[in-house]
PDB file of N, CA and C in Angstrom:
ATOM      1  N   MET L   1      42.376 -26.445 -17.408  1.00  0.00           N
ATOM      2  CA  MET L   1      41.183 -27.712 -16.781  1.00  0.00           C
ATOM      3  C   MET L   1      40.713 -27.212 -15.135  1.00  0.00           C
ATOM      4  N   GLY L   2      41.638 -26.828 -14.709  1.00  0.00           N
ATOM      5  CA  GLY L   2      41.868 -26.273 -13.375  1.00  0.00           C
ATOM      6  C   GLY L   2      40.777 -25.690 -12.762  1.00  0.00           C
ATOM      7  N   ASP L   3      40.583 -24.492 -13.828  1.00  0.00           N
ATOM      8  CA  ASP L   3      39.931 -23.141 -13.816  1.00  0.00           C
ATOM      9  C   ASP L   3      38.404 -23.469 -14.059  1.00  0.00           C
ATOM     10  N   ASP L   4      38.465 -24.631 -14.836  1.00  0.00           N
ATOM     11  CA  ASP L   4      37.018 -25.223 -15.200  1.00  0.00           C
ATOM     12  C   ASP L   4      36.594 -26.027 -13.834  1.00  0.00           C
ATOM     13  N   GLU L   5      37.323 -26.512 -13.259  1.00  0.00           N
ATOM     14  CA  GLU L   5      36.321 -27.219 -12.211  1.00  0.00           C
ATOM     15  C   GLU L   5      36.427 -25.960 -11.374  1.00  0.00           C
ATOM     16  N   THR L   6      37.262 -25.267 -11.099  1.00  0.00           N
ATOM     17  CA  THR L   6      36.491 -24.533  -9.403  1.00  0.00           C
ATOM     18  C   THR L   6      35.165 -23.430  -9.875  1.00  0.00           C
ATOM     19  N   MET L   7      35.351 -23.279 -11.271  1.00  0.00           N
ATOM     20  CA  MET L   7      33.990 -22.275 -11.959  1.00  0.00           C
ATOM     21  C   MET L   7      33.151 -23.620 -11.677  1.00  0.00           C
ATOM     22  N   ASP L   8      33.276 -24.766 -12.048  1.00  0.00           N
ATOM     23  CA  ASP L   8      31.443 -25.351 -11.930  1.00  0.00           C
ATOM     24  C   ASP L   8      31.288 -25.601 -10.074  1.00  0.00           C
ATOM     25  N   TYR L   9      32.680 -25.351  -9.137  1.00  0.00           N
ATOM     26  CA  TYR L   9      32.081 -25.643  -7.913  1.00  0.00           C
ATOM     27  C   TYR L   9      31.336 -24.229  -7.374  1.00  0.00           C
ATOM     28  N   SER L  10      31.862 -23.224  -8.510  1.00  0.00           N
ATOM     29  CA  SER L  10      31.038 -21.856  -7.519  1.00  0.00           C
ATOM     30  C   SER L  10      29.995 -21.840  -8.247  1.00  0.00           C
ATOM     31  N   VAL L  11      29.475 -22.342  -9.312  1.00  0.00           N
ATOM     32  CA  VAL L  11      28.172 -22.260  -9.760  1.00  0.00           C
ATOM     33  C   VAL L  11      27.294 -23.453  -8.820  1.00  0.00           C
ATOM     34  N   HIS L  12      27.885 -24.325  -8.579  1.00  0.00           N
ATOM     35  CA  HIS L  12      27.416 -25.449  -7.606  1.00  0.00           C
ATOM     36  C   HIS L  12      27.109 -24.887  -6.517  1.00  0.00           C
ATOM     37  N   GLU L  13      27.866 -24.309  -5.767  1.00  0.00           N
ATOM     38  CA  GLU L  13      27.822 -23.834  -4.453  1.00  0.00           C
ATOM     39  C   GLU L  13      26.772 -22.218  -4.911  1.00  0.00           C
ATOM     40  N   ALA L  14      26.354 -21.738  -5.909  1.00  0.00           N
ATOM     41  CA  ALA L  14      25.714 -20.328  -5.749  1.00  0.00           C
ATOM     42  C   ALA L  14      24.118 -21.369  -6.028  1.00  0.00           C
ATOM     43  N   TRP L  15      24.226 -22.284  -6.812  1.00  0.00           N
ATOM     44  CA  TRP L  15      22.899 -22.689  -6.903  1.00  0.00           C
ATOM     45  C   TRP L  15      22.448 -23.406  -5.687  1.00  0.00           C
ATOM     46  N   ASN L  16      23.277 -24.239  -4.872  1.00  0.00           N
ATOM     47  CA  ASN L  16      22.871 -24.887  -3.621  1.00  0.00           C
ATOM     48  C   ASN L  16      22.242 -23.543  -2.767  1.00  0.00           C
ATOM     49  N   GLU L  17      23.033 -22.362  -2.518  1.00  0.00           N
ATOM     50  CA  GLU L  17      22.423 -21.011  -2.064  1.00  0.00           C
ATOM     51  C   GLU L  17      21.375 -20.094  -2.375  1.00  0.00           C
ATOM     52  N   ALA L  18      20.961 -20.163  -3.588  1.00  0.00           N
ATOM     53  CA  ALA L  18      19.616 -20.501  -4.294  1.00  0.00           C
ATOM     54  C   ALA L  18      18.513 -21.066  -3.906  1.00  0.00           C
ATOM     55  N   THR L  19      18.766 -22.234  -4.427  1.00  0.00           N
ATOM     56  CA  THR L  19      18.003 -23.109  -3.929  1.00  0.00           C
ATOM     57  C   THR L  19      17.180 -23.047  -2.459  1.00  0.00           C
ATOM     58  N   ASN L  20      18.812 -23.115  -1.459  1.00  0.00           N
ATOM     59  CA  ASN L  20      17.738 -22.851  -0.173  1.00  0.00           C
ATOM     60  C   ASN L  20      17.132 -21.676   0.017  1.00  0.00           C
ATOM     61  N   VAL L  21      17.756 -20.307  -0.799  1.00  0.00           N
ATOM     62  CA  VAL L  21      16.674 -19.477  -0.325  1.00  0.00           C
ATOM     63  C   VAL L  21      15.332 -19.525  -0.934  1.00  0.00           C
ATOM     64  N   TYR L  22      15.362 -20.258  -2.011  1.00  0.00           N
ATOM     65  CA  TYR L  22      14.054 -20.610  -2.400  1.00  0.00           C
ATOM     66  C   TYR L  22      12.857 -21.211  -1.101  1.00  0.00           C
ATOM     67  N   LEU L  23      13.633 -22.377  -1.077  1.00  0.00           N
ATOM     68  CA  LEU L  23      12.960 -23.551   0.137  1.00  0.00           C
ATOM     69  C   LEU L  23      12.737 -22.320   0.798  1.00  0.00           C
ATOM     70  N   ILE L  24      13.481 -21.643   1.711  1.00  0.00           N
ATOM     71  CA  ILE L  24      13.046 -21.123   2.875  1.00  0.00           C
ATOM     72  C   ILE L  24      12.208 -20.346   2.504  1.00  0.00           C
ATOM     73  N   VAL L  25      11.605 -19.323   1.630  1.00  0.00           N
ATOM     74  CA  VAL L  25      10.848 -18.596   1.311  1.00  0.00           C
ATOM     75  C   VAL L  25       9.613 -19.303   0.819  1.00  0.00           C
ATOM     76  N   ILE L  26       9.670 -20.663   0.461  1.00  0.00           N
ATOM     77  CA  ILE L  26       8.343 -21.341   0.558  1.00  0.00           C
ATOM     78  C   ILE L  26       7.992 -21.945   1.201  1.00  0.00           C
ATOM     79  N   LEU L  27       8.655 -22.296   2.447  1.00  0.00           N
ATOM     80  CA  LEU L  27       8.175 -22.703   3.562  1.00  0.00           C
ATOM     81  C   LEU L  27       7.794 -21.295   4.474  1.00  0.00           C
ATOM     82  N   VAL L  28       8.056 -20.614   4.484  1.00  0.00           N
ATOM     83  CA  VAL L  28       7.760 -19.216   5.470  1.00  0.00           C
ATOM     84  C   VAL L  28       6.299 -18.836   4.892  1.00  0.00           C
ATOM     85  N   SER L  29       6.493 -19.150   3.170  1.00  0.00           N
ATOM     86  CA  SER L  29       4.783 -18.135   2.453  1.00  0.00           C
ATOM     87  C   SER L  29       3.945 -19.783   3.003  1.00  0.00           C
ATOM     88  N   ILE L  30       4.577 -20.844   2.955  1.00  0.00           N
ATOM     89  CA  ILE L  30       3.043 -22.067   3.279  1.00  0.00           C
ATOM     90  C   ILE L  30       3.118 -21.524   4.912  1.00  0.00           C
ATOM     91  N   GLY L  31       3.470 -21.060   5.631  1.00  0.00           N
ATOM     92  CA  GLY L  31       3.600 -21.182   7.126  1.00  0.00           C
ATOM     93  C   GLY L  31       2.345 -19.816   7.334  1.00  0.00           C
ATOM     94  N   LEU L  32       2.630 -18.394   6.259  1.00  0.00           N
ATOM     95  CA  LEU L  32       1.703 -17.443   6.655  1.00  0.00           C
ATOM     96  C   LEU L  32       0.512 -17.766   5.858  1.00  0.00           C
ATOM     97  N   PHE L  33       0.350 -18.785   4.968  1.00  0.00           N
ATOM     98  CA  PHE L  33      -0.818 -18.773   4.309  1.00  0.00           C
ATOM     99  C   PHE L  33      -1.776 -19.719   4.977  1.00  0.00           C
ATOM    100  N   MET L  34      -0.843 -20.737   6.220  1.00  0.00           N
ATOM    101  CA  MET L  34      -1.810 -21.818   7.067  1.00  0.00           C
ATOM    102  C   MET L  34      -2.431 -20.749   8.426  1.00  0.00           C
ATOM    103  N   TYR L  35      -1.911 -19.544   8.559  1.00  0.00           N
ATOM    104  CA  TYR L  35      -1.657 -18.456   9.610  1.00  0.00           C
ATOM    105  C   TYR L  35      -3.067 -17.503   9.608  1.00  0.00           C
ATOM    106  N   ALA L  36      -2.932 -17.568   7.819  1.00  0.00           N
ATOM    107  CA  ALA L  36      -3.950 -16.602   7.516  1.00  0.00           C
ATOM    108  C   ALA L  36      -5.110 -17.373   7.152  1.00  0.00           C
ATOM    109  N   ARG L  37      -5.205 -18.512   7.134  1.00  0.00           N
ATOM    110  CA  ARG L  37      -6.610 -19.359   7.079  1.00  0.00           C
ATOM    111  C   ARG L  37      -7.297 -19.456   8.326  1.00  0.00           C
ATOM    112  N   LYS L  38      -5.969 -19.903   9.935  1.00  0.00           N
ATOM    113  CA  LYS L  38      -6.896 -20.077  10.757  1.00  0.00           C
ATOM    114  C   LYS L  38      -7.204 -18.546  11.407  1.00  0.00           C
ATOM    115  N   ASN L  39      -6.552 -17.585  11.301  1.00  0.00           N
ATOM    116  CA  ASN L  39      -6.975 -16.364  11.932  1.00  0.00           C
ATOM    117  C   ASN L  39      -7.280 -15.188  10.920  1.00  0.00           C
ATOM    118  N   LYS L  40      -8.752 -15.739   9.622  1.00  0.00           N
ATOM    119  CA  LYS L  40      -8.844 -15.090   8.798  1.00  0.00           C
ATOM    120  C   LYS L  40      -9.317 -13.823   9.300  1.00  0.00           C
ATOM    121  N   ARG L  41     -10.674 -13.924  10.134  1.00  0.00           N
ATOM    122  CA  ARG L  41     -10.891 -12.893  11.030  1.00  0.00           C
ATOM    123  C   ARG L  41     -10.005 -11.741  11.370  1.00  0.00           C
ATOM    124  N   LYS L  42      -9.175 -12.189  11.982  1.00  0.00           N
ATOM    125  CA  LYS L  42      -8.229 -11.342  12.775  1.00  0.00           C
ATOM    126  C   LYS L  42      -7.621  -9.840  11.627  1.00  0.00           C
ATOM    127  N   ILE L  43      -7.190 -10.800  10.529  1.00  0.00           N
ATOM    128  CA  ILE L  43      -6.589 -10.295   9.299  1.00  0.00           C
ATOM    129  C   ILE L  43      -7.713  -9.177   8.546  1.00  0.00           C
ATOM    130  N   MET L  44      -8.704 -10.097   8.645  1.00  0.00           N
ATOM    131  CA  MET L  44      -9.812  -8.975   7.880  1.00  0.00           C
ATOM    132  C   MET L  44     -10.149  -7.842   8.734  1.00  0.00           C
ATOM    133  N   ARG L  45      -9.872  -7.612  10.214  1.00  0.00           N
ATOM    134  CA  ARG L  45     -10.600  -6.754  11.010  1.00  0.00           C
ATOM    135  C   ARG L  45      -9.453  -5.818  10.640  1.00  0.00           C
ATOM    136  N   ILE L  46      -7.882  -5.595  10.126  1.00  0.00           N
ATOM    137  CA  ILE L  46      -7.643  -4.786   9.796  1.00  0.00           C
ATOM    138  C   ILE L  46      -7.288  -3.900   8.815  1.00  0.00           C
ATOM    139  N   PHE L  47      -7.942  -4.526   7.350  1.00  0.00           N
ATOM    140  CA  PHE L  47      -8.240  -3.979   6.369  1.00  0.00           C
ATOM    141  C   PHE L  47      -9.872  -3.558   6.314  1.00  0.00           C
ATOM    142  N   THR L  48     -10.327  -3.375   6.959  1.00  0.00           N
ATOM    143  CA  THR L  48     -11.748  -3.376   7.054  1.00  0.00           C
ATOM    144  C   THR L  48     -12.081  -1.944   7.271  1.00  0.00           C
ATOM    145  N   VAL L  49     -13.156  -1.016   6.920  1.00  0.00           N
ATOM    146  CA  VAL L  49     -13.498  -0.017   7.460  1.00  0.00           C
ATOM    147  C   VAL L  49     -14.053   0.201   8.409  1.00  0.00           C
ATOM    148  N   PRO L  50     -14.194   0.938   9.361  1.00  0.00           N
ATOM    149  CA  PRO L  50     -14.996   0.675  10.668  1.00  0.00           C
ATOM    150  C   PRO L  50     -16.449   1.046  10.244  1.00  0.00           C
ATOM    151  N   SER L  51     -16.941   0.395  10.669  1.00  0.00           N
ATOM    152  CA  SER L  51     -18.632   0.847  10.586  1.00  0.00           C
ATOM    153  C   SER L  51     -19.040   2.167  11.306  1.00  0.00           C
ATOM    154  N   THR L  52     -20.464   2.696  10.683  1.00  0.00           N
ATOM    155  CA  THR L  52     -20.984   4.093  11.353  1.00  0.00           C
ATOM    156  C   THR L  52     -21.098   3.956  12.674  1.00  0.00           C
ATOM    157  N   ALA L  53     -21.195   2.886  13.248  1.00  0.00           N
ATOM    158  CA  ALA L  53     -21.871   2.938  14.832  1.00  0.00           C
ATOM    159  C   ALA L  53     -20.873   3.031  15.414  1.00  0.00           C
ATOM    160  N   GLU L  54     -19.444   2.345  15.108  1.00  0.00           N
ATOM    161  CA  GLU L  54     -18.429   3.287  16.103  1.00  0.00           C
ATOM    162  C   GLU L  54     -17.540   4.386  15.800  1.00  0.00           C
ATOM    163  N   ALA L  55     -17.963   5.216  14.606  1.00  0.00           N
ATOM    164  CA  ALA L  55     -17.561   6.486  14.184  1.00  0.00           C
ATOM    165  C   ALA L  55     -18.962   7.208  14.715  1.00  0.00           C
ATOM    166  N   SER L  56     -20.027   7.291  14.735  1.00  0.00           N
ATOM    167  CA  SER L  56     -20.803   7.814  15.247  1.00  0.00           C
ATOM    168  C   SER L  56     -20.713   8.117  17.231  1.00  0.00           C
ATOM    169  N   SER L  57     -19.903   6.896  17.524  1.00  0.00           N
ATOM    170  CA  SER L  57     -20.072   7.036  18.833  1.00  0.00           C
ATOM    171  C   SER L  57     -18.708   7.510  19.266  1.00  0.00           C
ATOM    172  N   GLU L  58     -17.737   7.675  18.356  1.00  0.00           N
ATOM    173  CA  GLU L  58     -16.918   8.352  18.417  1.00  0.00           C
ATOM    174  C   GLU L  58     -16.871   9.797  18.133  1.00  0.00           C
ATOM    175  N   GLY L  59     -17.818  10.449  17.274  1.00  0.00           N
ATOM    176  CA  GLY L  59     -18.229  11.462  17.118  1.00  0.00           C
ATOM    177  C   GLY L  59     -19.049  12.337  18.452  1.00  0.00           C
ATOM    178  N   ASN L  60     -19.511  11.132  18.842  1.00  0.00           N
ATOM    179  CA  ASN L  60     -20.549  11.192  20.155  1.00  0.00           C
ATOM    180  C   ASN L  60     -19.711  11.538  21.351  1.00  0.00           C
ATOM    181  N   PHE L  61     -18.218  10.972  21.378  1.00  0.00           N
ATOM    182  CA  PHE L  61     -17.769  11.381  22.417  1.00  0.00           C
ATOM    183  C   PHE L  61     -17.051  12.794  22.221  1.00  0.00           C
ATOM    184  N   TYR L  62     -16.417  12.851  20.976  1.00  0.00           N
ATOM    185  CA  TYR L  62     -15.683  14.526  20.511  1.00  0.00           C
ATOM    186  C   TYR L  62     -16.620  15.769  20.917  1.00  0.00           C
ATOM    187  N   GLN L  63     -18.269  15.241  20.681  1.00  0.00           N
ATOM    188  CA  GLN L  63     -19.400  15.878  20.888  1.00  0.00           C
ATOM    189  C   GLN L  63     -19.548  16.579  22.306  1.00  0.00           C
ATOM    190  N   ASP L  64     -19.559  15.158  23.427  1.00  0.00           N
ATOM    191  CA  ASP L  64     -19.885  15.404  24.342  1.00  0.00           C
ATOM    192  C   ASP L  64     -18.416  16.466  25.199  1.00  0.00           C
ATOM    193  N   MET L  65     -17.122  16.457  24.366  1.00  0.00           N
ATOM    194  CA  MET L  65     -16.018  16.938  25.291  1.00  0.00           C
ATOM    195  C   MET L  65     -16.386  18.229  24.957  1.00  0.00           C
ATOM    196  N   LYS L  66     -17.095  18.820  23.686  1.00  0.00           N
ATOM    197  CA  LYS L  66     -17.067  20.127  23.142  1.00  0.00           C
ATOM    198  C   LYS L  66     -18.153  20.833  24.352  1.00  0.00           C
ATOM    199  N   THR L  67     -19.188  19.852  24.645  1.00  0.00           N
ATOM    200  CA  THR L  67     -20.172  20.625  25.691  1.00  0.00           C
ATOM    201  C   THR L  67     -19.485  20.844  26.827  1.00  0.00           C
ATOM    202  N   ILE L  68     -18.803  19.567  27.781  1.00  0.00           N
ATOM    203  CA  ILE L  68     -18.568  20.094  29.141  1.00  0.00           C
ATOM    204  C   ILE L  68     -17.678  21.156  28.946  1.00  0.00           C
ATOM    205  N   ARG L  69     -16.362  21.073  27.960  1.00  0.00           N
ATOM    206  CA  ARG L  69     -15.432  22.219  27.608  1.00  0.00           C
ATOM    207  C   ARG L  69     -16.377  23.986  27.959  1.00  0.00           C
ATOM    208  N   LEU L  70     -17.238  23.989  26.670  1.00  0.00           N
ATOM    209  CA  LEU L  70     -18.317  25.146  27.199  1.00  0.00           C
ATOM    210  C   LEU L  70     -18.537  25.266  28.218  1.00  0.00           C
ATOM    211  N   ARG L  71     -19.638  24.721  28.550  1.00  0.00           N
ATOM    212  CA  ARG L  71     -19.863  24.349  30.368  1.00  0.00           C
ATOM    213  C   ARG L  71     -18.722  24.642  31.330  1.00  0.00           C
ATOM    214  N   GLN L  72     -17.904  24.470  31.275  1.00  0.00           N
ATOM    215  CA  GLN L  72     -16.750  24.852  32.052  1.00  0.00           C
ATOM    216  C   GLN L  72     -16.241  26.078  31.783  1.00  0.00           C
ATOM    217  N   GLN L  73     -15.881  26.738  30.398  1.00  0.00           N
ATOM    218  CA  GLN L  73     -15.763  28.009  30.324  1.00  0.00           C
ATOM    219  C   GLN L  73     -17.092  29.013  30.617  1.00  0.00           C
ATOM    220  N   LEU L  74     -18.248  28.457  30.498  1.00  0.00           N
ATOM    221  CA  LEU L  74     -19.356  29.630  30.953  1.00  0.00           C
ATOM    222  C   LEU L  74     -19.238  29.590  32.225  1.00  0.00           C
ATOM    223  N   GLU L  75     -19.112  28.508  32.773  1.00  0.00           N
ATOM    224  CA  GLU L  75     -18.910  28.599  34.789  1.00  0.00           C
ATOM    225  C   GLU L  75     -17.845  29.398  35.411  1.00  0.00           C
ATOM    226  N   MET L  76     -16.748  29.683  34.411  1.00  0.00           N
ATOM    227  CA  MET L  76     -15.440  30.141  35.134  1.00  0.00           C
ATOM    228  C   MET L  76     -15.890  31.655  34.311  1.00  0.00           C
ATOM    229  N   TYR L  77     -16.607  32.049  33.261  1.00  0.00           N
ATOM    230  CA  TYR L  77     -16.937  33.306  33.068  1.00  0.00           C
ATOM    231  C   TYR L  77     -18.363  33.955  34.000  1.00  0.00           C
ATOM    232  N   TYR L  78     -18.960  33.207  34.292  1.00  0.00           N
ATOM    233  CA  TYR L  78     -19.959  33.486  35.550  1.00  0.00           C
ATOM    234  C   TYR L  78     -19.246  33.454  36.830  1.00  0.00           C
ATOM    235  N   ILE L  79     -17.898  32.427  37.126  1.00  0.00           N
ATOM    236  CA  ILE L  79     -17.361  33.316  38.829  1.00  0.00           C
ATOM    237  C   ILE L  79     -16.391  34.612  38.545  1.00  0.00           C
ATOM    238  N   ALA L  80     -15.980  34.731  37.289  1.00  0.00           N
ATOM    239  CA  ALA L  80     -15.010  35.818  36.925  1.00  0.00           C
ATOM    240  C   ALA L  80     -16.388  37.340  36.900  1.00  0.00           C
ATOM    241  N   ARG L  81     -17.517  36.980  36.534  1.00  0.00           N
ATOM    242  CA  ARG L  81     -18.376  38.168  36.894  1.00  0.00           C
ATOM    243  C   ARG L  81     -19.002  38.591  37.854  1.00  0.00           C
ATOM    244  N   LYS L  82     -18.789  37.404  38.451  1.00  0.00           N
ATOM    245  CA  LYS L  82     -19.448  37.451  39.792  1.00  0.00           C
ATOM    246  C   LYS L  82     -17.945  38.191  40.885  1.00  0.00           C
ATOM    247  N   HIS L  83     -16.642  37.749  40.514  1.00  0.00           N
ATOM    248  CA  HIS L  83     -16.149  38.778  41.078  1.00  0.00           C
ATOM    249  C   HIS L  83     -16.228  40.145  41.176  1.00  0.00           C
ATOM    250  N   GLU L  84     -16.052  40.093  39.873  1.00  0.00           N
ATOM    251  CA  GLU L  84     -15.742  41.780  39.405  1.00  0.00           C
ATOM    252  C   GLU L  84     -17.256  42.462  40.226  1.00  0.00           C
ATOM    253  N   GLN L  85     -18.334  42.241  39.768  1.00  0.00           N
ATOM    254  CA  GLN L  85     -18.895  42.894  40.185  1.00  0.00           C
ATOM    255  C   GLN L  85     -18.732  43.135  41.971  1.00  0.00           C
ATOM    256  N   GLN L  86     -18.221  42.121  42.643  1.00  0.00           N
ATOM    257  CA  GLN L  86     -18.311  42.149  44.017  1.00  0.00           C
ATOM    258  C   GLN L  86     -17.016  43.370  44.127  1.00  0.00           C
ATOM    259  N   LEU L  87     -15.841  43.790  43.377  1.00  0.00           N
ATOM    260  CA  LEU L  87     -14.625  44.615  43.548  1.00  0.00           C
ATOM    261  C   LEU L  87     -15.606  45.870  43.230  1.00  0.00           C
ATOM    262  N   GLN L  88     -16.275  46.099  42.361  1.00  0.00           N
ATOM    263  CA  GLN L  88     -16.679  47.394  41.872  1.00  0.00           C
ATOM    264  C   GLN L  88     -17.841  47.605  42.920  1.00  0.00           C
ATOM    265  N   PRO L  89     -18.111  49.608  42.653  1.00  0.00           N
ATOM    266  CA  PRO L  89     -18.681  50.191  43.838  1.00  0.00           C
ATOM    267  C   PRO L  89     -20.136  49.528  43.189  1.00  0.00           C
ATOM    268  N   PRO L  90     -21.279  50.013  43.962  1.00  0.00           N
ATOM    269  CA  PRO L  90     -22.548  49.700  43.535  1.00  0.00           C
ATOM    270  C   PRO L  90     -22.475  50.847  42.213  1.00  0.00           C
ATOM    271  N   ALA L  91     -23.330  50.498  41.592  1.00  0.00           N
ATOM    272  CA  ALA L  91     -24.037  51.067  40.010  1.00  0.00           C
ATOM    273  C   ALA L  91     -24.823  53.017  40.505  1.00  0.00           C
ATOM    274  N   ASN L  92     -25.296  52.646  41.757  1.00  0.00           N
ATOM    275  CA  ASN L  92     -26.519  53.237  41.950  1.00  0.00           C
ATOM    276  C   ASN L  92     -25.878  54.901  42.936  1.00  0.00           C
ATOM    277  N   SER L  93     -24.961  54.627  43.158  1.00  0.00           N
ATOM    278  CA  SER L  93     -24.280  55.923  44.158  1.00  0.00           C
ATOM    279  C   SER L  93     -23.873  56.402  42.962  1.00  0.00           C
ATOM    280  N   VAL L  94     -23.553  57.898  43.304  1.00  0.00           N
ATOM    281  CA  VAL L  94     -22.938  58.728  42.210  1.00  0.00           C
ATOM    282  C   VAL L  94     -22.096  59.512  42.893  1.00  0.00           C
ATOM    283  N   GLN L  95     -20.836  59.734  42.652  1.00  0.00           N
ATOM    284  CA  GLN L  95     -19.892  60.346  42.834  1.00  0.00           C
ATOM    285  C   GLN L  95     -19.520  61.572  42.427  1.00  0.00           C
ATOM    286  N   LEU L  96     -19.717  62.823  43.189  1.00  0.00           N
ATOM    287  CA  LEU L  96     -19.243  64.273  42.754  1.00  0.00           C
ATOM    288  C   LEU L  96     -18.022  64.794  43.658  1.00  0.00           C
ATOM    289  N   MET L  97     -17.416  65.412  42.334  1.00  0.00           N
ATOM    290  CA  MET L  97     -15.853  66.230  42.558  1.00  0.00           C
ATOM    291  C   MET L  97     -16.411  67.210  42.914  1.00  0.00           C
ATOM    292  N   VAL L  98     -15.680  67.942  43.827  1.00  0.00           N
ATOM    293  CA  VAL L  98     -16.179  69.509  44.044  1.00  0.00           C
ATOM    294  C   VAL L  98     -15.134  70.089  43.805  1.00  0.00           C
ATOM    295  N   GLU L  99     -14.244  71.072  43.175  1.00  0.00           N
ATOM    296  CA  GLU L  99     -13.181  72.006  43.009  1.00  0.00           C
ATOM    297  C   GLU L  99     -13.319  73.352  43.286  1.00  0.00           C
TER     298      GLU L  99
END
């Protein structure tokens, strides 16, 4: 009979712990539900697909960056060619070697 009382007590204790867990889960769920009702727009903003206007402005940004980079490369090419022309002798002169 002593074993039955111990078993009953452990079952009772486990039942209390389970109910406490369920109670906490229910309270947290209610809190999240209330938060979701108040901040519906913030939450929906997370799950919505960005509009085409935002995507196109992002695309324009990358296109502008490509254009700027290309312009920089052309300027550097122009400066390099100018420097090379200054180092080379004029193309009009002819050099003759006599042996």
